[in-house]
Coordinates of C-alpha atoms in Angstrom, one line a residue:
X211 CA 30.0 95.6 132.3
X212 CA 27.3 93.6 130.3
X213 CA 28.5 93.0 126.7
X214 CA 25.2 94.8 125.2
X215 CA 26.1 97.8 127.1
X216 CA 25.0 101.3 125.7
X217 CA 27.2 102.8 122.8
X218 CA 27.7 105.9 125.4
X219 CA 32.0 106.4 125.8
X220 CA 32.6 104.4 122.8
X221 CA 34.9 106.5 120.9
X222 CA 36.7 106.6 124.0
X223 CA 37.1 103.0 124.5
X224 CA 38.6 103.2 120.8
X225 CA 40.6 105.8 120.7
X226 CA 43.8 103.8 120.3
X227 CA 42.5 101.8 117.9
X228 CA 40.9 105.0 115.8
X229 CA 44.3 107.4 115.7
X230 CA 45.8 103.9 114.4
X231 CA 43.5 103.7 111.9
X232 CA 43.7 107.0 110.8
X233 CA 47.2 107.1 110.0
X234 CA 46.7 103.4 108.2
X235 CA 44.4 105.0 106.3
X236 CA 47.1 108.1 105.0
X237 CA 49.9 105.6 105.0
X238 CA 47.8 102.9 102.8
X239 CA 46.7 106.5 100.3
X240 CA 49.9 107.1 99.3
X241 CA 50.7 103.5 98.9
X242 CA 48.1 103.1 96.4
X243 CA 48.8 106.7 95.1
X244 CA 52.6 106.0 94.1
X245 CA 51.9 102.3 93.2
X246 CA 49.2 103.2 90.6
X247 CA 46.7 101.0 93.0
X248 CA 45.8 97.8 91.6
X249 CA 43.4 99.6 89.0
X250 CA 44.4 102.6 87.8
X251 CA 46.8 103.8 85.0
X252 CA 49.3 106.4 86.1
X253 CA 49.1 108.6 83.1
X254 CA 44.9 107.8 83.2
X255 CA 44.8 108.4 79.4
X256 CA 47.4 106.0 78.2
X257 CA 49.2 106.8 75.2
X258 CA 46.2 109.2 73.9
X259 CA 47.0 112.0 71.4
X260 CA 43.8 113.7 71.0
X261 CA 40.1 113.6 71.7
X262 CA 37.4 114.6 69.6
X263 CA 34.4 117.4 71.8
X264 CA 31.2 118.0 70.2
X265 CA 30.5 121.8 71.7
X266 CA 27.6 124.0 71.9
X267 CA 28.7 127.3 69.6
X268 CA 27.5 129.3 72.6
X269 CA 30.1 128.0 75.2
X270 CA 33.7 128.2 72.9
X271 CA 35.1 130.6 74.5
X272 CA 36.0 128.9 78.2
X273 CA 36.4 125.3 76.5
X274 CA 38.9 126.7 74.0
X275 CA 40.6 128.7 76.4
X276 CA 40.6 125.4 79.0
X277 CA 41.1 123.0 75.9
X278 CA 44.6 125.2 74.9
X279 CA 45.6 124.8 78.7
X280 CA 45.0 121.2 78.7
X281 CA 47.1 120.7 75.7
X282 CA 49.5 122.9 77.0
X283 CA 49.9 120.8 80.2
X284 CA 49.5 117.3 79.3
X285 CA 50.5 117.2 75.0
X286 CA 46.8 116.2 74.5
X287 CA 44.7 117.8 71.7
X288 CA 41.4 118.6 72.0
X289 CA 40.0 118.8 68.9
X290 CA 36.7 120.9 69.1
X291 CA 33.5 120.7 66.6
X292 CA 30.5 123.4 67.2
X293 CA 27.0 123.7 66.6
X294 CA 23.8 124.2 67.8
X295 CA 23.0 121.8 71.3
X296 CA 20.5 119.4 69.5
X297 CA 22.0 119.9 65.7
X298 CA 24.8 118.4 67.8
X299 CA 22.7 115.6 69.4
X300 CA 21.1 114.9 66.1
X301 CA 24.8 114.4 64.4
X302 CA 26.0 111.8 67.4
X303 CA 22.6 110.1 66.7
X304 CA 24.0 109.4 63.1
X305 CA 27.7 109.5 63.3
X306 CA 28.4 107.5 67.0
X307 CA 31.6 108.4 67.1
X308 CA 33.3 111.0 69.5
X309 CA 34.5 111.4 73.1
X310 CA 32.4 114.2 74.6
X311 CA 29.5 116.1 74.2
X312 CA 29.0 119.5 76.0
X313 CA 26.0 120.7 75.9
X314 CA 24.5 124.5 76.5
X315 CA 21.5 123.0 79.0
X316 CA 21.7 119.3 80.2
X317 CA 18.5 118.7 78.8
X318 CA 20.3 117.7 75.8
X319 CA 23.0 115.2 77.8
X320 CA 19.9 113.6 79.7
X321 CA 18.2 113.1 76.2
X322 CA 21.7 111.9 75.0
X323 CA 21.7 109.5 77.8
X324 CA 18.2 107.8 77.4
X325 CA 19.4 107.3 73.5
X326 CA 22.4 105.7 75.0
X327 CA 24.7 108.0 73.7
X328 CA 26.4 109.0 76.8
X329 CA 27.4 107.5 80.1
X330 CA 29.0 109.9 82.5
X331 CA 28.3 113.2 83.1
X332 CA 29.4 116.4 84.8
X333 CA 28.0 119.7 85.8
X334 CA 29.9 122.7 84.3
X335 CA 28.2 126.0 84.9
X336 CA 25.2 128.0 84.9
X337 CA 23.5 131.0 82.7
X338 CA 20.1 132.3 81.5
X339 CA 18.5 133.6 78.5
X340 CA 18.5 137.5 78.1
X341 CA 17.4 140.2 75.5
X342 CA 20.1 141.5 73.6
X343 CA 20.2 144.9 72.4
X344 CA 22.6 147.0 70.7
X345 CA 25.3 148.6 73.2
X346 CA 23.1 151.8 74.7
X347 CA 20.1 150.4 74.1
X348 CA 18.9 153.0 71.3
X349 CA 15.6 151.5 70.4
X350 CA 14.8 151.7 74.2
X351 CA 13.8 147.8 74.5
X352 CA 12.7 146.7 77.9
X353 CA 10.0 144.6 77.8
X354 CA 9.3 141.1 75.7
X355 CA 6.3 143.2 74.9
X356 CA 8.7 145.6 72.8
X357 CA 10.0 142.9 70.5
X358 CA 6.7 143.2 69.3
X359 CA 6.6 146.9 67.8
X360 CA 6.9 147.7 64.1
X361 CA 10.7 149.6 64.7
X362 CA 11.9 146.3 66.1
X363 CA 13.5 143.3 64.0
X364 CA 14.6 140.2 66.1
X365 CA 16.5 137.0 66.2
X366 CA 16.4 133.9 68.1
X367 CA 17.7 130.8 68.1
X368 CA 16.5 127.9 66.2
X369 CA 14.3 126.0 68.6
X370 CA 15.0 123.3 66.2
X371 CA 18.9 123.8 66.2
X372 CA 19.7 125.9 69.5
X373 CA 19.5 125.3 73.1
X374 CA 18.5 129.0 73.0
X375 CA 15.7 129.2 70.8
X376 CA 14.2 125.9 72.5
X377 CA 14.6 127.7 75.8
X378 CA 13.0 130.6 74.6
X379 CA 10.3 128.8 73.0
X380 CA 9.7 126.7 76.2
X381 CA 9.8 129.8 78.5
X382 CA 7.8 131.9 76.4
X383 CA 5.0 129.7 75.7
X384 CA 5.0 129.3 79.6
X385 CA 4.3 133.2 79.1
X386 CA 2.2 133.4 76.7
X387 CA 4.0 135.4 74.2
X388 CA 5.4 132.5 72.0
X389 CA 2.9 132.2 68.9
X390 CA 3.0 136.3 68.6
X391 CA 6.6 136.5 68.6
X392 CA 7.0 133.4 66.5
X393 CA 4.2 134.5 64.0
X394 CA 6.5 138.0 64.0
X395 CA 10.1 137.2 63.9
X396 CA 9.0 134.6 61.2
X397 CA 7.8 138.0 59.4
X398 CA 10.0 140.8 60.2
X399 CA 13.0 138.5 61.8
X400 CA 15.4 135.4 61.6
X401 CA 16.3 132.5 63.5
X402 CA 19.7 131.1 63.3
X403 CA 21.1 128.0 64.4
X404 CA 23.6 129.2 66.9
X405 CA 24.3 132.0 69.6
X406 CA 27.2 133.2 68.0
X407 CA 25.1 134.1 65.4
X408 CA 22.7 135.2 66.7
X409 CA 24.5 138.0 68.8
X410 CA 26.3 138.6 65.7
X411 CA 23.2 139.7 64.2
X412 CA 22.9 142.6 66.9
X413 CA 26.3 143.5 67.1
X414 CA 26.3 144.3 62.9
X415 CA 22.7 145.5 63.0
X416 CA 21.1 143.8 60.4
X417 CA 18.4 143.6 63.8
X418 CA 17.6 145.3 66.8
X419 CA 17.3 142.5 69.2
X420 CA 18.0 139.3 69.9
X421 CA 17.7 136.1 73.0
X422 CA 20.4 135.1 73.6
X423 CA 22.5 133.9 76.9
X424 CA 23.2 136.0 79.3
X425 CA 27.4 134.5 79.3
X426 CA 27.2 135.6 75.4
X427 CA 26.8 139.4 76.3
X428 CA 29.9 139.4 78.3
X429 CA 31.8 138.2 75.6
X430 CA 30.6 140.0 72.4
X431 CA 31.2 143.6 72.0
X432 CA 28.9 146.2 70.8
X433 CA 26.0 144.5 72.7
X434 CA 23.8 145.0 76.0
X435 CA 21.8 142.4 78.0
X436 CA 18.2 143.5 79.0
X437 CA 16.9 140.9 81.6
X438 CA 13.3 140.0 81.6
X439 CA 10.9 138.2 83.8
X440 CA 10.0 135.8 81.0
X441 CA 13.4 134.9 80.3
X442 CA 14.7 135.2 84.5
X443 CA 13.2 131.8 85.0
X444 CA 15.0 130.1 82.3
X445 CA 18.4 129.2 83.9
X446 CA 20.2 126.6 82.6
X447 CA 23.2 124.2 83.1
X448 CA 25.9 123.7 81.2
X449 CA 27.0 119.9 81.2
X450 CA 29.5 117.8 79.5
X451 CA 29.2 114.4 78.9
X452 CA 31.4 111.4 77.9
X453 CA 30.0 109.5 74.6
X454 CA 29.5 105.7 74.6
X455 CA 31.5 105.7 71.7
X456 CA 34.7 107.1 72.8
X457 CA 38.0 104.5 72.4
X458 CA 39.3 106.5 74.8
X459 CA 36.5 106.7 78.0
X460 CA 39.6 107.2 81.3
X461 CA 41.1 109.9 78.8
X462 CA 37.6 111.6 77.9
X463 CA 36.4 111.7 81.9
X464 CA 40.0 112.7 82.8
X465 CA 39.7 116.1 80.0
X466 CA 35.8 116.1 81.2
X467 CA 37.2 116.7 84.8
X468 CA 39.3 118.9 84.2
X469 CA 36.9 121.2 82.2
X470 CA 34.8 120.8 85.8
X471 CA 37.9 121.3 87.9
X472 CA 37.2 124.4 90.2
X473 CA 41.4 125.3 89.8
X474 CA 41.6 124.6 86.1
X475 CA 38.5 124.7 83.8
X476 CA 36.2 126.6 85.8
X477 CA 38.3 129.2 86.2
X478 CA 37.7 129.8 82.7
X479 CA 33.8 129.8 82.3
X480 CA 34.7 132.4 85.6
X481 CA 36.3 134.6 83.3
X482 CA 33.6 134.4 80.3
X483 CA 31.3 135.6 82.8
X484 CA 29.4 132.3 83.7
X485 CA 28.4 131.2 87.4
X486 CA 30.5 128.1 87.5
X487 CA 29.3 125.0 90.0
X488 CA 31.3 124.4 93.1
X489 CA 33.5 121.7 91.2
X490 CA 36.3 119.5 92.6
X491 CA 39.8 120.4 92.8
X492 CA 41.6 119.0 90.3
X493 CA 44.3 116.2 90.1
X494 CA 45.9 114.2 87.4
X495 CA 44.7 110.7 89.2
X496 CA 42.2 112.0 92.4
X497 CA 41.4 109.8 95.8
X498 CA 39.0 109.1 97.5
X499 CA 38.7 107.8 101.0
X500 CA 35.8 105.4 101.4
X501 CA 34.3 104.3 104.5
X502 CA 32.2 100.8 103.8
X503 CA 30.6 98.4 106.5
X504 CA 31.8 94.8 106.4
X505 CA 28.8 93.6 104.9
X506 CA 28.8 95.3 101.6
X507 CA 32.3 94.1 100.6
X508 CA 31.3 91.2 98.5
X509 CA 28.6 93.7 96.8
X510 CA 30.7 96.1 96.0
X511 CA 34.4 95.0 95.6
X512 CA 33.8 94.5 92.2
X513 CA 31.8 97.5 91.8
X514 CA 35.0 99.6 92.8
X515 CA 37.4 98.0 90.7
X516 CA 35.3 98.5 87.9
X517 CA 35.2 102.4 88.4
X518 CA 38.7 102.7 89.3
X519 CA 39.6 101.6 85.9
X520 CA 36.9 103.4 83.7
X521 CA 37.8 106.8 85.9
X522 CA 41.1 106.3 86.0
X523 CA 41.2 107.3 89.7
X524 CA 41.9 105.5 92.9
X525 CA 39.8 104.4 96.0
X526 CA 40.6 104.2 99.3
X527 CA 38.3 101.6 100.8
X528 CA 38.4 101.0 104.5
X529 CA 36.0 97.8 105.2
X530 CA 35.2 97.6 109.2
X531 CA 32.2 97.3 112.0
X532 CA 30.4 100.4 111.3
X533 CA 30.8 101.1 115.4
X534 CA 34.7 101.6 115.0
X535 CA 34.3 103.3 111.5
X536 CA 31.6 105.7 112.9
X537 CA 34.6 106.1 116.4
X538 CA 37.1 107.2 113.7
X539 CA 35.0 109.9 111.8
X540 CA 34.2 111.3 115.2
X541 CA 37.6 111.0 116.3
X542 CA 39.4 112.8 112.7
X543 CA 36.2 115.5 113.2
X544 CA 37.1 116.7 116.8
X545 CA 41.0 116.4 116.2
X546 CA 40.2 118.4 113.2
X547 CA 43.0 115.4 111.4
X548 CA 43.3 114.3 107.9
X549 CA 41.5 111.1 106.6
X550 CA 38.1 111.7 106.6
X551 CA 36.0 109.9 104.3
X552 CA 34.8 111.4 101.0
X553 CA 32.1 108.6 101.2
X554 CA 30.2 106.2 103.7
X555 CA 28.2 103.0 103.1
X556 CA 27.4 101.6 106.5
X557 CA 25.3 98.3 107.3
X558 CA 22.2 99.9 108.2
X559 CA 21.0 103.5 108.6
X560 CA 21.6 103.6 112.6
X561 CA 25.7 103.7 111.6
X562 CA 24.7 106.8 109.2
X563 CA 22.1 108.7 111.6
X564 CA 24.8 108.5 114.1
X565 CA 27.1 110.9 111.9
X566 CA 24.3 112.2 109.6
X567 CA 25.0 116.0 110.3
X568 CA 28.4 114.9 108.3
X569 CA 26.7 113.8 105.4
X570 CA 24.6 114.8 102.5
X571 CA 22.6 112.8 99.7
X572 CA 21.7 109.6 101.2
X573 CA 20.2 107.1 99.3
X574 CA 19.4 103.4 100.7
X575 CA 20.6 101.2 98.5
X576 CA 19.7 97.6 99.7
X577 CA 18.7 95.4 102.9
X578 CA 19.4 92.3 104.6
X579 CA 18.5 90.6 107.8
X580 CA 19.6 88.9 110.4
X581 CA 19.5 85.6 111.0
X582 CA 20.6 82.4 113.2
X583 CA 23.3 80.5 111.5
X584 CA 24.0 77.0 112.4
X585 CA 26.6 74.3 111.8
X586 CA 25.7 72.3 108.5
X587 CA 23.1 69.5 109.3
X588 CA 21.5 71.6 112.5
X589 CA 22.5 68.7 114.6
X590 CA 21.2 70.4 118.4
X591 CA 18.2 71.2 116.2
X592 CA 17.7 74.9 116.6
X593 CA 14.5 76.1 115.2
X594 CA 14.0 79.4 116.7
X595 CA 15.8 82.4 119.5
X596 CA 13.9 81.0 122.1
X597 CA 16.4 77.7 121.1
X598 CA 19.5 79.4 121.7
X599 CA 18.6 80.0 125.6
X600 CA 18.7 76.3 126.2
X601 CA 21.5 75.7 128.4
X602 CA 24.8 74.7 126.9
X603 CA 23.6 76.3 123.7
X604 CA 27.1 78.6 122.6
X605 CA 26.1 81.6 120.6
X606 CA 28.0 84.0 118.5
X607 CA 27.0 87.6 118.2
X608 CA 28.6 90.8 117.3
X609 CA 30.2 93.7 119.6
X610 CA 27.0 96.3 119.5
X611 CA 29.9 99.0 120.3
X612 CA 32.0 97.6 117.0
X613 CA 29.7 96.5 114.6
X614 CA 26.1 97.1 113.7
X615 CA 24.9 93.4 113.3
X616 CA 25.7 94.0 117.4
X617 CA 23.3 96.6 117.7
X618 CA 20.7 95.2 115.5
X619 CA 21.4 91.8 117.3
X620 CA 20.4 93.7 120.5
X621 CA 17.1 95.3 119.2
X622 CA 16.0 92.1 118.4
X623 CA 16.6 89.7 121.2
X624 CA 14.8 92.7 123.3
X625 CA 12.1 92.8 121.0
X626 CA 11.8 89.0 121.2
X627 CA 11.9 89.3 124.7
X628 CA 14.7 86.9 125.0
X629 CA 18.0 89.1 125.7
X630 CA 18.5 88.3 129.4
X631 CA 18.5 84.6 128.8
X632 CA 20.6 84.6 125.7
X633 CA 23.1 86.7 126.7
X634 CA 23.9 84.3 129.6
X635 CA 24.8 81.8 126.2
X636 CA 27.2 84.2 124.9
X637 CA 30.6 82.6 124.2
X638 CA 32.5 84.8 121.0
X639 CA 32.0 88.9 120.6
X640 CA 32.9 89.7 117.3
X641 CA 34.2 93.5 116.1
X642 CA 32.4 92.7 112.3
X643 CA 29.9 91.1 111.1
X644 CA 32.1 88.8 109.1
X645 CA 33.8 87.2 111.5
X646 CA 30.3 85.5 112.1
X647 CA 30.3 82.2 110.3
X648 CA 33.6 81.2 111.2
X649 CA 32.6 80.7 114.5
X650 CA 30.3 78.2 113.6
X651 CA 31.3 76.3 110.9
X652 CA 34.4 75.7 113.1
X653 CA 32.5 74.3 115.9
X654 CA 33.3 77.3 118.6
X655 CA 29.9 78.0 118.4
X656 CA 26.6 76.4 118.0
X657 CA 24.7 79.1 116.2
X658 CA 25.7 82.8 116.0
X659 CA 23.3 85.8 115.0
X660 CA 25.0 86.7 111.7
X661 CA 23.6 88.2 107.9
X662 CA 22.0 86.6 105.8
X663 CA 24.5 87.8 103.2
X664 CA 27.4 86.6 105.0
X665 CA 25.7 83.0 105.7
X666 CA 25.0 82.7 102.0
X667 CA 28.5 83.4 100.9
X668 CA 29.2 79.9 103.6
X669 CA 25.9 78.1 102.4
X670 CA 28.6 75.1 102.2
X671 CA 29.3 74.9 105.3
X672 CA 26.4 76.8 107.5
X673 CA 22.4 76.4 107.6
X674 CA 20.4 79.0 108.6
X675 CA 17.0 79.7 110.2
X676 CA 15.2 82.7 109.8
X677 CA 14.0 85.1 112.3
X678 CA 10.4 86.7 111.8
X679 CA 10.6 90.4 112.9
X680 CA 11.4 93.6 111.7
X681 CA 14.3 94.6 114.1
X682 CA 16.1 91.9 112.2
X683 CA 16.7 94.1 109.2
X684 CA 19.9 95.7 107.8
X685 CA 19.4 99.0 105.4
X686 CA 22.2 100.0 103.8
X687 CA 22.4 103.5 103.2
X688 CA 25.0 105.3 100.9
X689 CA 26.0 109.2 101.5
X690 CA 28.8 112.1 100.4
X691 CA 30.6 113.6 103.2
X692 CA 29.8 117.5 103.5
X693 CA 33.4 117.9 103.5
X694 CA 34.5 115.9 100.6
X695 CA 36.6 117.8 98.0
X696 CA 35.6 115.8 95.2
X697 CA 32.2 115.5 95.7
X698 CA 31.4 114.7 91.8
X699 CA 33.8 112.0 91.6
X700 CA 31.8 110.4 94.6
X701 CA 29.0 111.8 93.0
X702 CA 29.9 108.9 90.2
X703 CA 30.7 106.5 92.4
X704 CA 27.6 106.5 93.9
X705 CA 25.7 106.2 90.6
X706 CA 28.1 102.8 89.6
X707 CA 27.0 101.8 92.8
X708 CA 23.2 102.5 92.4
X709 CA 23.2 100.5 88.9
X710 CA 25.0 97.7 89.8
X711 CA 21.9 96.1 91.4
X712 CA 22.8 92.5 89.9
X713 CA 26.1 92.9 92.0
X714 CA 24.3 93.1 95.2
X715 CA 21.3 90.2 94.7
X716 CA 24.2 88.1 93.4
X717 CA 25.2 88.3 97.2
X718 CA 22.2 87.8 99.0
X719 CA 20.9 91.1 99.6
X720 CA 17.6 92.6 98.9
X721 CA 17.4 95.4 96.3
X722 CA 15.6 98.5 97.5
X723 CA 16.5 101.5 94.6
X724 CA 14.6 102.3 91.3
X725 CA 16.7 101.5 88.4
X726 CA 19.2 104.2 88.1
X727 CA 18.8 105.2 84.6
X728 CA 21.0 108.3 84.9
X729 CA 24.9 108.0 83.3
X730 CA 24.0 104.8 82.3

């Protein structure tokens, strides 16, 4: 069988090797898990009495209720200051002190996050803006139009104080009706600086209608919701973030997931009548299992350690050829068995196609390319592939049905016209690309096809010689399994990764993302 035979039967070959794997991969979890792993504190909040959560009036009641719990649970207060969403925003641009800010549309955390207020953060729920009317609707109010008649008296929200009365002012200008039922409201009306207020203001009667969100009519008696098509197109989402100036980020994120938790603080915002987000389930100190190619290990090592620590959670990484990591999510997928991975980076987007109907939210995150690397000095001389076909020439190259440095290593010595010849000079088949160098810089080999990446990391001991065509480059793409519990945790992880460009043109590779500028 020729060593570049076609990847057809592969899983097969490995199947051994992939149900060993597998079980490595549960055993080495709950090794990590029980140790703490080498980066994670056990209680992921230290010795943390209490954390301070800037809140959006509108949204007490589910925080309060999941903040109680929380305190219940773990002997952590949560100590919880209200206001309007940007009266809020505007006291964290003065005060810079805090652990989370939560936020009645995430308008307010992006703005928060581009004044570099706050790093992470997470999506809680959704609701839109509404008339309110008194329960039984006696003045009859239908219509944006009616808040216009001379029976009618009105409050909103202070577009100046409220996420409410800035949504309404954003979705009614969109409409056309802003200035009128500014210039009106201003007359006949009020606007107030918070929901509660607001819906207060029907519910005693001092007026006749109100905006307000649709969430707040569940939970205030003696009040109706009257949905509009102005106000339909206004949804919003409710999002907490953790501030830059908490002393206490791993147990801010840790209270911040568990507000998002689909079992523990989304049942709550369930209950307030909200339309939670499909969160992640919740644990004290989650895992994830991560899949990554060879060749991103010295890009992202560091990268993972990092957001172990900050999150307070702990990473499974499995580093292999992307052929025997692909074998093993096909193998776990049709024996329906545990280990699958929560994320994948492989070392170039053929290792990702091949299991793409498994993944969501790609992104391609850097590129390298392939090269001929040669013992230190060049002493045969070789100056291009058509070199390496010499006779006597020894070449390294990896196992296409392993690794993807095999498969690329294929396309190009076809493209090149120059398989047939070389592969007669083929003395070492490697499973991973980083088994590569060593061939050469011990003198098994006289040149091998290996990454540029990985010859950089050996400049000491290898030269290299590049190869001019475009089957010699690596992508390497980053996605979230479909099945993944936790997909906002790899959410995050995935945005540490995409900002830590400096991590991988330190080693070698070629950055191909726009800054990240999201949870920065």
């Amino acid at each position: 069988m020729s060593y570049f035979a076609n990847r057809s039967g592969s899983a097969s070959h490995y199947g051994l090797l992939t149900l060993v794997g597998v079980l490595l991969v549960v055993v080495l979890g709950w090794m990590l898990s029980d140790m703490g792993g080498p980066a994670v504190d056990r209680i992921a909040g230290g010795e943390v009495q209490s954390l301070t959560m800037f809140c959006a009036a509108g949204i007490r009641g589910p925080v309060e209720a999941a903040a109680k719990q929380y305190e219940q649970e773990y002997q952590i207060r949560v100590n919880l200051d209200y206001g309007g969403s940007n009266t809020l925003l505007n006291r964290l641009q003065v005060a810079h002190q805090g652990d989370l800010f939560l936020a009645a549309d995430e308008s307010y955390i992006k703005t928060a996050q581009e004044k570099g207020l706050v790093a992470e953060s997470i999506p809680l729920a959704h609701m839109k803006p509404v008339l309110a009317v008194a329960a039984g609707n006696p003045k009859k109010i239908h219509s944006i139009k009616d808040l216009l008649r001379d029976d009618v008296r009105t409050a909103i929200g202070n577009p100046e104080q409220a996420a409410i009365g800035k949504r309404a002012r954003k979705l009614l200008t969109a409409s056309g009706d802003w200035k009128d039922i500014q210039a009106f409201v201003t007359r006949t009306g009020t606007f107030l600086p918070t929901v509660p207020e607001v819906a207060n203001a029907v519910k005693i009667g001092s007026v006749d209608a109100a905006i307000i969100w649709d969430t707040t009519t569940v939970l205030v008696d003696g009040i109706d919701a009257v949905s509009v098509p102005e106000l339909d197109k206004g949804r919003v989402l409710v999002t907490v973030g953790v501030l830059k100036s908490s002393e206490n980020p791993t147990a801010a994120i840790r209270f911040a997931r568990y507000l998002a938790a689909r079992d523990r603080g989304l049942l709550k915002f369930k209950e307030k009548g909200f339309q939670p987000v499909e969160g992640d389930e919740w644990s004290e100190i989650p895992e994830l299992t991560f899949f990554c190619g060879s060749i991103n290990r010295r890009a992202v090592e560091g990268v993972i350690t990092a957001f172990q620590q900050r999150e307070g959670v702990q990473v499974n990484t499995i580093y292999n050829g992307c052929g025997i990591l692909t074998a093993q999510m096909k193998t776990i997928r049709d024996q329906e068995t545990v280990g699958f991975p929560d994320t994948y980076m492989a070392c170039d987007t053929y290792y990702l196609d091949a299991v793409g109907d498994l993944f969501q939210e790609a992104v391609e995150v850097s590129d390298t390319e392939v090269v001929i690397a040669l013992p230190k000095g060049n002493p045969r001389g070789i100056k291009s592939l058509v070199d390496l076909t010499k006779p006597g020439v020894r070449v390294a190259i990896g196992q296409p049905e392993q690794c993807t440095i095999g498969i690329l290593t294929r396309q190009v010595l076809r493209a090149e016209g120059v398989f047939d010849a070389i592969t007669k000079n083929v003395v070492t088949q490697t499973a991973t690309s980083a088994l590569l160098i060593a061939p050469v810089a011990t003198g098994a080999a006289d040149a091998s096809l290996a990454y540029l990446t990985d010859a950089i990391a050996e400049s000491d001991k290898v030269d290299t010689v590049r190869i001019s065509s475009e089957a010699a480059k690596a992508i390497q793409p980053f996605g979230i399994a479909r099945s993944s519990r936790q997909k906002h945790l790899a959410r995050r992880l995935k945005q540490h990764i995409t900002r830590s460009r400096e991590d991988f043109e330190s080693a070698g590779f070629h950055w191909r993302l726009e800054t990240d500028k999201s949870n920065p």
